[in-house]
Amino acid sequence: MKDITELLHIKYPVIQGGMANIATHQLCAAVSNAGGLGLLASGGWDRTRVKEEIIKTKALTDKPFGVNIMLMSPHAEDLSDLVIEEGIKVVTTGAGNPGIYMEKWKKAGITVIPVVPSVALAKRVERTGADAVIVEGTEAGGHIGELTTFTLVPQVVDAVDIPVIAAGGIADYRGVDAAFALGAKGVQVGTVMLACVECPIHDNYKNKIIGARDTETIVTGRETKAPVRVLKNKMAKTYIDLSRKGVELVELEKLTLGSLSKAVFDGDLDGGSFMAGQIAGLIKEVHPAQVILDGMFLNSRYYKELRS
Ligand code: TUI
């Protein structure tokens, strides 16, 4: 089985999560320049905006980077063609089954790595040609599945023959070593990159992450098809009340993305949706992307073994 670093032509076996409104050219290029695989997010953006971000990223790095396509996005179909036209080498997907796009992406020579929340979907995407899977546990921030990273990763490792990349709850070298011990060949990180210098979010968002306690996240919309993990605040309470009252899912999705923008751009502490994973409580300082990735891998026993 190919090593993730060989598959993706990167130094460290780490992918940065494709966080909507957050994973812009600044963050993506910083992670790629630091030796990981930076990703541009696409949730909430149309074709024109994603194309702009791709052009800006290409100007900031000559290292590989990828695009994440959030499959619930109304622009997913458009973006599925854009990545081919722009010669993007790696596509990750989230929030759905990318089956309908697989054939054309594979024909275009794209390395496709879907995020999966279950063994069943991991097996299905392997059958349709996925090169690897990102197995995301419920510890993650944003839209999540039911199972924990600790339980899901080894089950998927046993069920598929493609490399497994673990996500959800990983923010330092101990998380990396735990993921590798479970059989993963790489990790994806999101929350820890929110607290990186190059991450273009409001300071209130970064401060909320580094000030978070272990119990600070909550899952909104558990009764909808799109549960989302956020830091607790007034907005999270409003969302939970509305979804309990049975408000339509599309309305809740609009509310989610709208309030995410309020968090990211305005730092609106009451009205924003501060998506973050359970590992936020471990993150105490803001560092450059390079310092975060060096710390994760140079201290990792498994990475040292891999290199020796
Ligand atoms: O996608 C994410 N995290 C996200 S997307 C997002 S934006 C958003 N906007 C409005 C409502 C909800 C979200 C914020 N955070 N992570 C990857 C992920 N994918 N987590 C869970 C899944 C998933 C869930 C079901 C992947 C596939 C899936 O398949 C169901 C099926 O079709 O079989």
PDB file of C-alpha atoms and ligand atoms in Angstrom, residues 20 70 72 94-97 115-117 121 124 136 141-145 226 228 253 256-257 275, ligand 1:
ATOM      1  CA  ALA A  20     -16.103  26.294   4.879  1.00  0.00           C
ATOM      2  CA  MET A  70     -18.954  19.775   0.338  1.00  0.00           C
ATOM      3  CA  MET A  72     -24.555  19.286   0.224  1.00  0.00           C
ATOM      4  CA  GLY A  94     -17.599  15.675   2.639  1.00  0.00           C
ATOM      5  CA  ALA A  95     -21.213  15.448   3.731  1.00  0.00           C
ATOM      6  CA  GLY A  96     -22.297  12.815   1.217  1.00  0.00           C
ATOM      7  CA  ASN A  97     -21.422  10.079  -1.252  1.00  0.00           C
ATOM      8  CA  VAL A 115     -14.582  11.766   4.103  1.00  0.00           C
ATOM      9  CA  VAL A 116     -16.637   8.870   5.448  1.00  0.00           C
ATOM     10  CA  PRO A 117     -18.461   8.454   8.771  1.00  0.00           C
ATOM     11  CA  LEU A 121     -19.608   4.238   2.998  1.00  0.00           C
ATOM     12  CA  ARG A 124     -18.772   1.816  -1.187  1.00  0.00           C
ATOM     13  CA  GLU A 136     -13.874  11.252  10.573  1.00  0.00           C
ATOM     14  CA  GLY A 141     -15.971  20.099  14.422  1.00  0.00           C
ATOM     15  CA  GLY A 142     -18.692  21.070  11.953  1.00  0.00           C
ATOM     16  CA  HIS A 143     -20.913  18.465  10.327  1.00  0.00           C
ATOM     17  CA  ILE A 144     -20.288  15.072  11.938  1.00  0.00           C
ATOM     18  CA  GLY A 145     -21.234  11.404  11.992  1.00  0.00           C
ATOM     19  CA  ALA A 226     -26.871  17.428   9.502  1.00  0.00           C
ATOM     20  CA  VAL A 228     -22.965  20.189  13.561  1.00  0.00           C
ATOM     21  CA  GLU A 253     -28.534  24.919   6.806  1.00  0.00           C
ATOM     22  CA  THR A 256     -25.630  27.383   9.929  1.00  0.00           C
ATOM     23  CA  LEU A 257     -23.660  28.839   7.039  1.00  0.00           C
ATOM     24  CA  MET A 275     -17.511  25.297  14.554  1.00  0.00           C
TER      25      MET A 275
HETATM   26  O1  TUI B   1     -18.437  17.896   5.923  1.00  0.00           O
HETATM   27  C1  TUI B   1     -17.845  17.901   6.990  1.00  0.00           C
HETATM   28  N1  TUI B   1     -17.872  18.938   7.841  1.00  0.00           N
HETATM   29  C2  TUI B   1     -18.568  20.098   7.630  1.00  0.00           C
HETATM   30  S1  TUI B   1     -19.463  20.529   6.257  1.00  0.00           S
HETATM   31  C3  TUI B   1     -19.909  21.952   6.959  1.00  0.00           C
HETATM   32  S2  TUI B   1     -20.926  23.141   6.179  1.00  0.00           S
HETATM   33  C4  TUI B   1     -22.536  22.707   6.591  1.00  0.00           C
HETATM   34  N2  TUI B   1     -23.454  23.528   6.256  1.00  0.00           N
HETATM   35  C5  TUI B   1     -24.727  23.304   6.541  1.00  0.00           C
HETATM   36  C6  TUI B   1     -25.117  22.171   7.161  1.00  0.00           C
HETATM   37  C7  TUI B   1     -24.180  21.302   7.524  1.00  0.00           C
HETATM   38  C8  TUI B   1     -22.862  21.552   7.228  1.00  0.00           C
HETATM   39  C9  TUI B   1     -19.374  22.063   8.191  1.00  0.00           C
HETATM   40  N3  TUI B   1     -18.627  21.034   8.541  1.00  0.00           N
HETATM   41  N4  TUI B   1     -17.108  16.829   7.382  1.00  0.00           N
HETATM   42  C10 TUI B   1     -17.062  15.658   6.609  1.00  0.00           C
HETATM   43  C11 TUI B   1     -18.179  14.765   6.935  1.00  0.00           C
HETATM   44  N5  TUI B   1     -18.804  14.075   6.042  1.00  0.00           N
HETATM   45  N6  TUI B   1     -18.723  14.563   8.140  1.00  0.00           N
HETATM   46  C12 TUI B   1     -19.716  13.677   7.983  1.00  0.00           C
HETATM   47  C13 TUI B   1     -19.752  13.371   6.640  1.00  0.00           C
HETATM   48  C14 TUI B   1     -20.626  12.485   5.915  1.00  0.00           C
HETATM   49  C15 TUI B   1     -21.937  12.240   6.314  1.00  0.00           C
HETATM   50  C16 TUI B   1     -22.732  11.389   5.559  1.00  0.00           C
HETATM   51  C17 TUI B   1     -20.118  11.895   4.743  1.00  0.00           C
HETATM   52  C18 TUI B   1     -20.927  11.067   4.013  1.00  0.00           C
HETATM   53  C19 TUI B   1     -22.207  10.815   4.417  1.00  0.00           C
HETATM   54  O2  TUI B   1     -22.879   9.991   3.609  1.00  0.00           O
HETATM   55  C20 TUI B   1     -24.237   9.769   3.727  1.00  0.00           C
HETATM   56  C21 TUI B   1     -24.603   8.997   2.494  1.00  0.00           C
HETATM   57  O3  TUI B   1     -24.979   9.650   1.516  1.00  0.00           O
HETATM   58  O4  TUI B   1     -24.363   7.778   2.503  1.00  0.00           O
END
